[in-house]
PDB file of C-alpha atoms in Angstrom:
ATOM      1  CA  MET X   1       0.000   0.000   0.000  1.00 65.00           C
ATOM      2  CA  ASP X   2       1.414   3.371  -1.062  1.00 66.00           C
ATOM      3  CA  LEU X   3       0.238   6.197   1.181  1.00 67.00           C
ATOM      4  CA  ARG X   4       2.066   9.358   0.030  1.00 73.00           C
ATOM      5  CA  ILE X   5       0.350  11.803   2.346  1.00 73.00           C
ATOM      6  CA  GLY X   6       3.271  14.173   1.841  1.00 74.00           C
ATOM      7  CA  ASP X   7       2.161  14.689  -1.781  1.00 76.00           C
ATOM      8  CA  VAL X   8      -1.372  15.520  -0.608  1.00 77.00           C
ATOM      9  CA  PHE X   9       0.015  18.040   1.902  1.00 75.00           C
ATOM     10  CA  GLU X  10       2.182  19.615  -0.798  1.00 76.00           C
ATOM     11  CA  ARG X  11      -0.810  20.034  -3.132  1.00 78.00           C
ATOM     12  CA  LEU X  12      -2.796  21.528  -0.249  1.00 79.00           C
ATOM     13  CA  ILE X  13      -0.057  24.102   0.434  1.00 75.00           C
ATOM     14  CA  ASP X  14       0.235  24.968  -3.270  1.00 76.00           C
ATOM     15  CA  GLY X  15      -3.545  25.383  -3.526  1.00 78.00           C
ATOM     16  CA  LEU X  16      -3.697  27.657  -0.489  1.00 76.00           C
ATOM     17  CA  LYS X  17      -0.840  29.765  -1.839  1.00 74.00           C
ATOM     18  CA  ASP X  18      -2.541  30.208  -5.215  1.00 76.00           C
ATOM     19  CA  ARG X  19      -5.963  31.055  -3.756  1.00 80.00           C
ATOM     20  CA  PHE X  20      -4.973  33.284  -0.838  1.00 77.00           C
ATOM     21  CA  ASP X  21      -1.802  34.981  -2.083  1.00 77.00           C
ATOM     22  CA  PRO X  22      -3.158  38.538  -1.466  1.00 79.00           C
ATOM     23  CA  PHE X  23      -4.065  37.572   2.095  1.00 81.00           C
ATOM     24  CA  PHE X  24      -0.565  36.251   2.768  1.00 78.00           C
ATOM     25  CA  HIS X  25       0.936  39.447   1.331  1.00 81.00           C
ATOM     26  CA  ALA X  26      -1.245  41.546   3.649  1.00 82.00           C
ATOM     27  CA  VAL X  27      -0.250  39.447   6.687  1.00 82.00           C
ATOM     28  CA  ALA X  28       3.416  39.732   5.702  1.00 81.00           C
ATOM     29  CA  ASP X  29       3.189  43.529   5.364  1.00 83.00           C
ATOM     30  CA  GLY X  30       1.481  43.879   8.744  1.00 85.00           C
ATOM     31  CA  LEU X  31       3.933  41.639  10.568  1.00 83.00           C
ATOM     32  CA  THR X  32       6.931  43.315   8.910  1.00 84.00           C
ATOM     33  CA  ALA X  33       5.725  46.742  10.044  1.00 86.00           C
ATOM     34  CA  ALA X  34       5.123  45.505  13.616  1.00 86.00           C
ATOM     35  CA  ILE X  35       8.533  43.817  13.866  1.00 84.00           C
ATOM     36  CA  ARG X  36      10.373  46.859  12.499  1.00 86.00           C
ATOM     37  CA  ALA X  37       8.518  49.187  14.869  1.00 88.00           C
ATOM     38  CA  LEU X  38       9.381  46.990  17.856  1.00 86.00           C
ATOM     39  CA  GLU X  39      13.033  46.710  16.799  1.00 84.00           C
ATOM     40  CA  GLY X  40      13.219  50.475  16.406  1.00 86.00           C
ATOM     41  CA  LEU X  41      11.701  50.990  19.846  1.00 86.00           C
ATOM     42  CA  LEU X  42      14.099  48.557  21.536  1.00 85.00           C
ATOM     43  CA  LEU X  43      17.135  50.100  19.810  1.00 84.00           C
ATOM     44  CA  LEU X  44      15.985  53.693  20.308  1.00 84.00           C
ATOM     45  CA  ALA X  45      17.251  54.046  23.871  1.00 80.00           C
ATOM     46  CA  PRO X  46      20.922  53.521  24.783  1.00 86.00           C
ATOM     47  CA  SER X  47      21.633  49.988  25.951  1.00 85.00           C
ATOM     48  CA  HIS X  48      22.460  51.041  29.529  1.00 86.00           C
ATOM     49  CA  VAL X  49      19.130  52.850  29.871  1.00 88.00           C
ATOM     50  CA  LEU X  50      17.215  49.750  28.799  1.00 87.00           C
ATOM     51  CA  ILE X  51      19.320  47.577  31.115  1.00 89.00           C
ATOM     52  CA  GLY X  52      18.509  49.925  33.985  1.00 89.00           C
ATOM     53  CA  LEU X  53      14.780  49.676  33.227  1.00 89.00           C
ATOM     54  CA  VAL X  54      14.942  45.873  33.099  1.00 87.00           C
ATOM     55  CA  ALA X  55      16.877  45.762  36.379  1.00 88.00           C
ATOM     56  CA  LEU X  56      14.343  48.095  38.012  1.00 89.00           C
ATOM     57  CA  ALA X  57      11.436  45.942  36.822  1.00 87.00           C
ATOM     58  CA  SER X  58      13.185  42.789  38.007  1.00 86.00           C
ATOM     59  CA  TRP X  59      13.895  44.365  41.425  1.00 86.00           C
ATOM     60  CA  ARG X  60      10.274  45.409  41.855  1.00 84.00           C
ATOM     61  CA  LEU X  61       8.954  42.012  40.774  1.00 81.00           C
ATOM     62  CA  SER X  62      11.388  39.510  42.257  1.00 78.00           C
ATOM     63  CA  GLY X  63      14.008  41.215  44.383  1.00 82.00           C
ATOM     64  CA  LEU X  64      17.544  42.572  44.383  1.00 85.00           C
ATOM     65  CA  GLY X  65      19.310  39.301  43.514  1.00 85.00           C
ATOM     66  CA  SER X  66      17.292  38.860  40.352  1.00 84.00           C
ATOM     67  CA  ALA X  67      17.882  42.507  39.380  1.00 87.00           C
ATOM     68  CA  VAL X  68      21.668  42.131  39.748  1.00 89.00           C
ATOM     69  CA  LEU X  69      21.634  38.889  37.765  1.00 88.00           C
ATOM     70  CA  CYS X  70      19.636  40.446  34.901  1.00 87.00           C
ATOM     71  CA  ALA X  71      21.790  43.593  34.815  1.00 89.00           C
ATOM     72  CA  LEU X  72      25.092  41.685  34.807  1.00 90.00           C
ATOM     73  CA  GLY X  73      23.851  39.319  32.113  1.00 88.00           C
ATOM     74  CA  LEU X  74      22.704  42.126  29.826  1.00 89.00           C
ATOM     75  CA  GLU X  75      25.957  44.048  30.408  1.00 89.00           C
ATOM     76  CA  LEU X  76      27.829  40.909  29.334  1.00 90.00           C
ATOM     77  CA  ILE X  77      25.821  40.894  26.095  1.00 90.00           C
ATOM     78  CA  VAL X  78      26.820  44.528  25.487  1.00 88.00           C
ATOM     79  CA  GLY X  79      30.440  43.646  26.212  1.00 88.00           C
ATOM     80  CA  MET X  80      30.338  40.800  23.667  1.00 86.00           C
ATOM     81  CA  GLY X  81      29.047  43.196  20.985  1.00 87.00           C
ATOM     82  CA  LEU X  82      25.770  41.311  20.547  1.00 86.00           C
ATOM     83  CA  TRP X  83      23.332  43.955  21.800  1.00 89.00           C
ATOM     84  CA  GLN X  84      21.747  44.734  18.409  1.00 88.00           C
ATOM     85  CA  ALA X  85      21.368  41.053  17.522  1.00 87.00           C
ATOM     86  CA  THR X  86      19.840  40.427  20.952  1.00 89.00           C
ATOM     87  CA  MET X  87      17.298  43.233  20.502  1.00 89.00           C
ATOM     88  CA  GLU X  88      16.411  41.881  17.036  1.00 87.00           C
ATOM     89  CA  THR X  89      15.816  38.471  18.611  1.00 87.00           C
ATOM     90  CA  LEU X  90      13.802  40.026  21.456  1.00 89.00           C
ATOM     91  CA  ALA X  91      11.610  41.850  18.908  1.00 87.00           C
ATOM     92  CA  LEU X  92      10.941  38.556  17.112  1.00 87.00           C
ATOM     93  CA  VAL X  93      10.202  36.771  20.394  1.00 88.00           C
ATOM     94  CA  LEU X  94       7.801  39.464  21.600  1.00 89.00           C
ATOM     95  CA  SER X  95       6.049  39.683  18.210  1.00 87.00           C
ATOM     96  CA  SER X  96       5.623  35.913  18.026  1.00 86.00           C
ATOM     97  CA  ALA X  97       4.509  35.616  21.647  1.00 89.00           C
ATOM     98  CA  CYS X  98       1.957  38.437  21.253  1.00 90.00           C
ATOM     99  CA  VAL X  99       0.379  36.778  18.210  1.00 89.00           C
ATOM    100  CA  SER X 100       0.426  33.381  19.957  1.00 89.00           C
ATOM    101  CA  LEU X 101      -1.288  34.799  23.041  1.00 90.00           C
ATOM    102  CA  LEU X 102      -3.834  36.820  21.050  1.00 92.00           C
ATOM    103  CA  LEU X 103      -4.861  33.622  19.269  1.00 91.00           C
ATOM    104  CA  GLY X 104      -4.245  31.092  22.041  1.00 89.00           C
ATOM    105  CA  ILE X 105      -5.933  32.689  25.073  1.00 90.00           C
ATOM    106  CA  PRO X 106      -9.359  33.258  23.436  1.00 91.00           C
ATOM    107  CA  LEU X 107      -9.195  29.760  21.948  1.00 90.00           C
ATOM    108  CA  GLY X 108      -8.409  28.342  25.399  1.00 89.00           C
ATOM    109  CA  ILE X 109     -11.339  30.249  26.922  1.00 89.00           C
ATOM    110  CA  VAL X 110     -13.762  28.893  24.316  1.00 90.00           C
ATOM    111  CA  ALA X 111     -12.364  25.369  24.727  1.00 88.00           C
ATOM    112  CA  SER X 112     -12.875  25.554  28.500  1.00 86.00           C
ATOM    113  CA  TYR X 113     -16.621  25.937  27.897  1.00 86.00           C
ATOM    114  CA  ASN X 114     -16.934  23.454  25.029  1.00 84.00           C
ATOM    115  CA  ARG X 115     -15.687  19.932  25.692  1.00 84.00           C
ATOM    116  CA  TRP X 116     -16.172  18.871  22.060  1.00 87.00           C
ATOM    117  CA  LEU X 117     -13.941  21.682  20.865  1.00 86.00           C
ATOM    118  CA  ALA X 118     -11.436  20.768  23.589  1.00 83.00           C
ATOM    119  CA  ARG X 119     -11.364  17.156  22.423  1.00 86.00           C
ATOM    120  CA  GLY X 120     -10.972  18.225  18.808  1.00 86.00           C
ATOM    121  CA  LEU X 121      -8.132  20.600  19.660  1.00 84.00           C
ATOM    122  CA  ARG X 122      -6.171  18.068  21.690  1.00 86.00           C
ATOM    123  CA  PRO X 123      -4.654  16.058  18.790  1.00 86.00           C
ATOM    124  CA  LEU X 124      -3.998  19.262  16.843  1.00 85.00           C
ATOM    125  CA  LEU X 125      -2.144  20.830  19.776  1.00 84.00           C
ATOM    126  CA  ASP X 126      -0.250  17.575  20.347  1.00 84.00           C
ATOM    127  CA  SER X 127       0.866  17.648  16.696  1.00 82.00           C
ATOM    128  CA  MET X 128       1.904  21.300  16.921  1.00 80.00           C
ATOM    129  CA  GLN X 129       4.064  20.557  19.963  1.00 78.00           C
ATOM    130  CA  THR X 130       5.627  17.290  18.816  1.00 80.00           C
ATOM    131  CA  MET X 131       6.223  17.981  15.106  1.00 77.00           C
ATOM    132  CA  PRO X 132       9.945  18.714  14.496  1.00 76.00           C
ATOM    133  CA  ALA X 133      10.335  22.488  14.568  1.00 71.00           C
ATOM    134  CA  PHE X 134      12.160  22.574  11.226  1.00 73.00           C
ATOM    135  CA  VAL X 135       9.050  21.239   9.441  1.00 75.00           C
ATOM    136  CA  TYR X 136       7.145  24.470  10.147  1.00 73.00           C
ATOM    137  CA  LEU X 137       9.734  26.468   8.247  1.00 75.00           C
ATOM    138  CA  ILE X 138       8.879  24.856   4.883  1.00 75.00           C
ATOM    139  CA  PRO X 139       5.233  26.017   4.428  1.00 74.00           C
ATOM    140  CA  ALA X 140       6.075  29.326   6.129  1.00 75.00           C
ATOM    141  CA  VAL X 141       8.715  30.013   3.474  1.00 76.00           C
ATOM    142  CA  LEU X 142       6.331  28.991   0.670  1.00 74.00           C
ATOM    143  CA  PHE X 143       3.672  31.417   1.930  1.00 77.00           C
ATOM    144  CA  PHE X 144       5.859  34.329   3.050  1.00 74.00           C
ATOM    145  CA  ARG X 145       9.279  33.740   1.399  1.00 76.00           C
ATOM    146  CA  LEU X 146      12.521  34.220   3.326  1.00 78.00           C
ATOM    147  CA  GLY X 147      12.978  36.688   6.192  1.00 77.00           C
ATOM    148  CA  LYS X 148      11.563  37.542   9.595  1.00 80.00           C
ATOM    149  CA  VAL X 149       7.862  37.058   8.778  1.00 81.00           C
ATOM    150  CA  PRO X 150       8.008  33.304   8.042  1.00 81.00           C
ATOM    151  CA  GLY X 151      10.111  32.985  11.199  1.00 81.00           C
ATOM    152  CA  VAL X 152       7.348  34.623  13.227  1.00 83.00           C
ATOM    153  CA  VAL X 153       4.625  32.498  11.594  1.00 83.00           C
ATOM    154  CA  ALA X 154       6.519  29.236  12.230  1.00 82.00           C
ATOM    155  CA  THR X 155       7.201  30.360  15.803  1.00 84.00           C
ATOM    156  CA  VAL X 156       3.506  31.104  16.413  1.00 86.00           C
ATOM    157  CA  ILE X 157       2.536  27.575  15.349  1.00 85.00           C
ATOM    158  CA  PHE X 158       5.212  26.095  17.606  1.00 85.00           C
ATOM    159  CA  ALA X 159       4.617  28.319  20.656  1.00 85.00           C
ATOM    160  CA  MET X 160       0.805  28.666  20.743  1.00 86.00           C
ATOM    161  CA  PRO X 161      -0.221  25.286  22.332  1.00 88.00           C
ATOM    162  CA  PRO X 162       0.838  26.167  25.927  1.00 89.00           C
ATOM    163  CA  ALA X 163      -1.244  29.353  25.759  1.00 89.00           C
ATOM    164  CA  VAL X 164      -4.331  27.349  24.745  1.00 89.00           C
ATOM    165  CA  ARG X 165      -3.790  24.465  27.164  1.00 89.00           C
ATOM    166  CA  LEU X 166      -2.957  26.517  30.253  1.00 89.00           C
ATOM    167  CA  THR X 167      -5.792  28.996  29.652  1.00 89.00           C
ATOM    168  CA  GLN X 168      -8.256  26.128  29.374  1.00 88.00           C
ATOM    169  CA  LEU X 169      -6.767  24.427  32.444  1.00 89.00           C
ATOM    170  CA  GLY X 170      -6.772  27.610  34.526  1.00 88.00           C
ATOM    171  CA  ILE X 171     -10.458  28.333  33.885  1.00 88.00           C
ATOM    172  CA  GLN X 172     -11.502  24.717  34.447  1.00 87.00           C
ATOM    173  CA  GLN X 173      -9.649  24.700  37.792  1.00 85.00           C
ATOM    174  CA  VAL X 174     -11.699  27.581  39.195  1.00 85.00           C
ATOM    175  CA  PRO X 175     -13.597  26.051  42.167  1.00 86.00           C
ATOM    176  CA  ARG X 176     -17.155  25.118  41.228  1.00 85.00           C
ATOM    177  CA  ASP X 177     -18.621  26.606  44.418  1.00 85.00           C
ATOM    178  CA  VAL X 178     -17.075  29.987  43.535  1.00 85.00           C
ATOM    179  CA  VAL X 179     -18.695  29.862  40.086  1.00 83.00           C
ATOM    180  CA  GLU X 180     -22.051  28.843  41.579  1.00 83.00           C
ATOM    181  CA  ALA X 181     -21.851  31.647  44.137  1.00 84.00           C
ATOM    182  CA  ALA X 182     -21.141  34.219  41.417  1.00 82.00           C
ATOM    183  CA  LEU X 183     -24.087  32.955  39.369  1.00 82.00           C
ATOM    184  CA  ALA X 184     -26.314  32.978  42.463  1.00 82.00           C
ATOM    185  CA  PHE X 185     -25.516  36.672  42.981  1.00 80.00           C
ATOM    186  CA  GLY X 186     -26.665  37.400  39.433  1.00 79.00           C
ATOM    187  CA  SER X 187     -23.400  37.553  37.489  1.00 80.00           C
ATOM    188  CA  THR X 188     -23.782  37.475  33.729  1.00 84.00           C
ATOM    189  CA  PRO X 189     -21.526  35.072  31.771  1.00 83.00           C
ATOM    190  CA  ARG X 190     -19.305  38.021  30.833  1.00 85.00           C
ATOM    191  CA  GLN X 191     -19.016  39.206  34.458  1.00 84.00           C
ATOM    192  CA  LEU X 192     -18.348  35.634  35.567  1.00 84.00           C
ATOM    193  CA  LEU X 193     -15.473  35.325  33.090  1.00 85.00           C
ATOM    194  CA  TRP X 194     -13.838  38.751  33.615  1.00 86.00           C
ATOM    195  CA  ASN X 195     -14.455  39.270  37.338  1.00 84.00           C
ATOM    196  CA  VAL X 196     -14.231  35.723  38.714  1.00 85.00           C
ATOM    197  CA  GLN X 197     -12.692  33.103  36.448  1.00 85.00           C
ATOM    198  CA  LEU X 198      -9.861  35.033  34.778  1.00 86.00           C
ATOM    199  CA  PRO X 199      -8.563  36.623  38.020  1.00 88.00           C
ATOM    200  CA  ILE X 200      -8.519  33.248  39.799  1.00 88.00           C
ATOM    201  CA  ALA X 201      -6.902  31.566  36.773  1.00 86.00           C
ATOM    202  CA  LEU X 202      -4.307  34.348  36.364  1.00 87.00           C
ATOM    203  CA  PRO X 203      -1.300  32.424  37.812  1.00 86.00           C
ATOM    204  CA  THR X 204      -1.957  29.539  35.410  1.00 87.00           C
ATOM    205  CA  LEU X 205      -2.435  31.965  32.504  1.00 88.00           C
ATOM    206  CA  LEU X 206       0.890  33.625  33.330  1.00 87.00           C
ATOM    207  CA  ALA X 207       2.549  30.210  33.392  1.00 87.00           C
ATOM    208  CA  GLY X 208       1.243  29.840  29.827  1.00 86.00           C
ATOM    209  CA  VAL X 209       2.714  33.242  28.927  1.00 88.00           C
ATOM    210  CA  ASN X 210       6.065  32.120  30.324  1.00 86.00           C
ATOM    211  CA  GLN X 211       6.022  28.862  28.356  1.00 87.00           C
ATOM    212  CA  THR X 212       4.994  30.670  25.168  1.00 88.00           C
ATOM    213  CA  LEU X 213       7.922  33.095  25.525  1.00 86.00           C
ATOM    214  CA  MET X 214      10.415  30.287  26.138  1.00 86.00           C
ATOM    215  CA  LEU X 215       9.214  28.279  23.139  1.00 85.00           C
ATOM    216  CA  SER X 216       9.242  31.429  20.997  1.00 84.00           C
ATOM    217  CA  LEU X 217      12.857  32.075  21.949  1.00 83.00           C
ATOM    218  CA  SER X 218      13.899  28.543  21.047  1.00 81.00           C
ATOM    219  CA  MET X 219      12.120  28.733  17.687  1.00 79.00           C
ATOM    220  CA  VAL X 220      13.333  32.161  16.559  1.00 72.00           C
ATOM    221  CA  VAL X 221      16.901  30.889  16.895  1.00 74.00           C
ATOM    222  CA  ILE X 222      16.043  28.019  14.542  1.00 79.00           C
ATOM    223  CA  SER X 223      14.329  30.522  12.236  1.00 78.00           C
ATOM    224  CA  ALA X 224      17.713  32.028  11.436  1.00 77.00           C
ATOM    225  CA  MET X 225      17.967  29.259   8.808  1.00 76.00           C
ATOM    226  CA  ILE X 226      15.356  31.149   6.732  1.00 76.00           C
ATOM    227  CA  GLY X 227      16.827  34.603   7.257  1.00 74.00           C
ATOM    228  CA  ALA X 228      15.161  35.728  10.478  1.00 73.00           C
ATOM    229  CA  GLY X 229      18.443  37.259  11.692  1.00 77.00           C
ATOM    230  CA  GLY X 230      19.206  38.101  15.318  1.00 78.00           C
ATOM    231  CA  LEU X 231      21.192  35.825  17.605  1.00 82.00           C
ATOM    232  CA  GLY X 232      20.158  32.794  15.584  1.00 80.00           C
ATOM    233  CA  GLU X 233      22.085  34.191  12.616  1.00 81.00           C
ATOM    234  CA  GLN X 234      25.194  34.547  14.786  1.00 82.00           C
ATOM    235  CA  VAL X 235      24.802  30.954  16.013  1.00 82.00           C
ATOM    236  CA  LEU X 236      24.404  29.800  12.407  1.00 80.00           C
ATOM    237  CA  LYS X 237      27.561  31.688  11.393  1.00 81.00           C
ATOM    238  CA  GLY X 238      29.418  30.043  14.236  1.00 80.00           C
ATOM    239  CA  ILE X 239      28.363  26.612  12.944  1.00 80.00           C
ATOM    240  CA  THR X 240      28.836  27.126   9.197  1.00 79.00           C
ATOM    241  CA  GLN X 241      32.101  29.098   9.482  1.00 80.00           C
ATOM    242  CA  LEU X 242      33.488  27.032  12.396  1.00 78.00           C
ATOM    243  CA  ARG X 243      33.808  30.196  14.507  1.00 81.00           C
ATOM    244  CA  ILE X 244      33.618  28.518  17.878  1.00 83.00           C
ATOM    245  CA  GLY X 245      33.949  31.733  19.890  1.00 84.00           C
ATOM    246  CA  LEU X 246      31.129  33.492  18.039  1.00 82.00           C
ATOM    247  CA  GLY X 247      28.878  30.473  18.390  1.00 83.00           C
ATOM    248  CA  PHE X 248      29.607  30.214  22.123  1.00 86.00           C
ATOM    249  CA  GLU X 249      29.028  33.917  22.772  1.00 86.00           C
ATOM    250  CA  SER X 250      25.760  33.857  20.818  1.00 85.00           C
ATOM    251  CA  GLY X 251      24.604  30.811  22.759  1.00 87.00           C
ATOM    252  CA  ILE X 252      25.405  32.555  26.053  1.00 89.00           C
ATOM    253  CA  ALA X 253      23.412  35.603  24.895  1.00 89.00           C
ATOM    254  CA  VAL X 254      20.400  33.371  24.146  1.00 87.00           C
ATOM    255  CA  VAL X 255      20.655  31.836  27.630  1.00 89.00           C
ATOM    256  CA  ILE X 256      20.851  35.282  29.271  1.00 90.00           C
ATOM    257  CA  LEU X 257      17.817  36.487  27.315  1.00 87.00           C
ATOM    258  CA  ALA X 258      15.904  33.360  28.371  1.00 88.00           C
ATOM    259  CA  ILE X 259      16.842  33.941  32.039  1.00 88.00           C
ATOM    260  CA  VAL X 260      15.713  37.584  31.914  1.00 88.00           C
ATOM    261  CA  LEU X 261      12.377  36.736  30.281  1.00 86.00           C
ATOM    262  CA  ASP X 262      11.837  33.815  32.656  1.00 85.00           C
ATOM    263  CA  ARG X 263      12.594  35.879  35.779  1.00 83.00           C
ATOM    264  CA  LEU X 264      10.236  38.677  34.744  1.00 83.00           C
ATOM    265  CA  THR X 265       7.297  36.534  33.638  1.00 81.00           C
ATOM    266  CA  ASN X 266       7.631  34.032  36.495  1.00 78.00           C
ATOM    267  CA  ALA X 267       7.614  36.849  39.011  1.00 75.00           C
ATOM    268  CA  LEU X 268       4.341  38.187  37.569  1.00 72.00           C
ATOM    269  CA  GLY X 269       2.617  34.940  38.531  1.00 65.00           C
ATOM    270  CA  GLN X 270       3.967  34.855  42.091  1.00 66.00           C
ATOM    271  CA  PRO X 271       2.448  36.564  45.161  1.00 60.00           C
ATOM    272  CA  ARG X 272       3.939  40.043  45.509  1.00 58.00           C
ATOM    273  CA  SER X 273       6.476  40.580  48.284  1.00 54.00           C
ATOM    274  CA  ARG X 274       8.237  43.751  49.300  1.00 51.00           C
ATOM    275  CA  PRO X 275      11.486  44.184  47.284  1.00 50.00           C
ATOM    276  CA  THR X 276      14.703  43.937  49.283  1.00 48.00           C
TER     277      THR X 276
END
């Protein structure tokens, strides 16, 4: 038996490209403008000003130790001459994470109310999380050509499942007696969602934000293979040109960026304590 499902998938991609080419151009233009605006904003201020703001935010959210760690790590990136590449990567990560959350959180809310939708989404989300990340680059390049936009699109597919799953989980974990009490006091479905369920589910939702950011960071580095630039491009140069030092420094910069993002987003989901 010859089951060439790859050929069917290829024809499907070609058909979508032919039918919806104007739509893909419009999406590409919008994403390009958003990414460039974010890059410009991140590179507008001097590096030490931005590092100071990050350290201040980290101190307010999680304490002095975390602030010192973030500041020293970002200063190391400046010292290695990778600040611009790091900001380009951060712009890609934030763009991808924003799109993932804008799509994933509403989908998770709807799935928390509809068990049939939740069951239907489960295998799709499993596939999105377990499919080798490189596979997403192929259709993204066919639809959007080379550059940052296909990198963002592939990253959104890879990073969106935690946003959906953890939103659904957070709302379903809201105690039933709390929901019944809110309904007994006359809450409308909208008031129940915004004033009761989402606030109680907030720590779980923020865990989803954290996971989405981490997956986005891992994918945008891989996206350098299709011209997304940033730190991934420096890592790729290190590999293809056997420049061990450049590859190592770029890898360290990725780790530092991951630590900074993790510290900030994790702290948002924790109970506030007075900074020391």
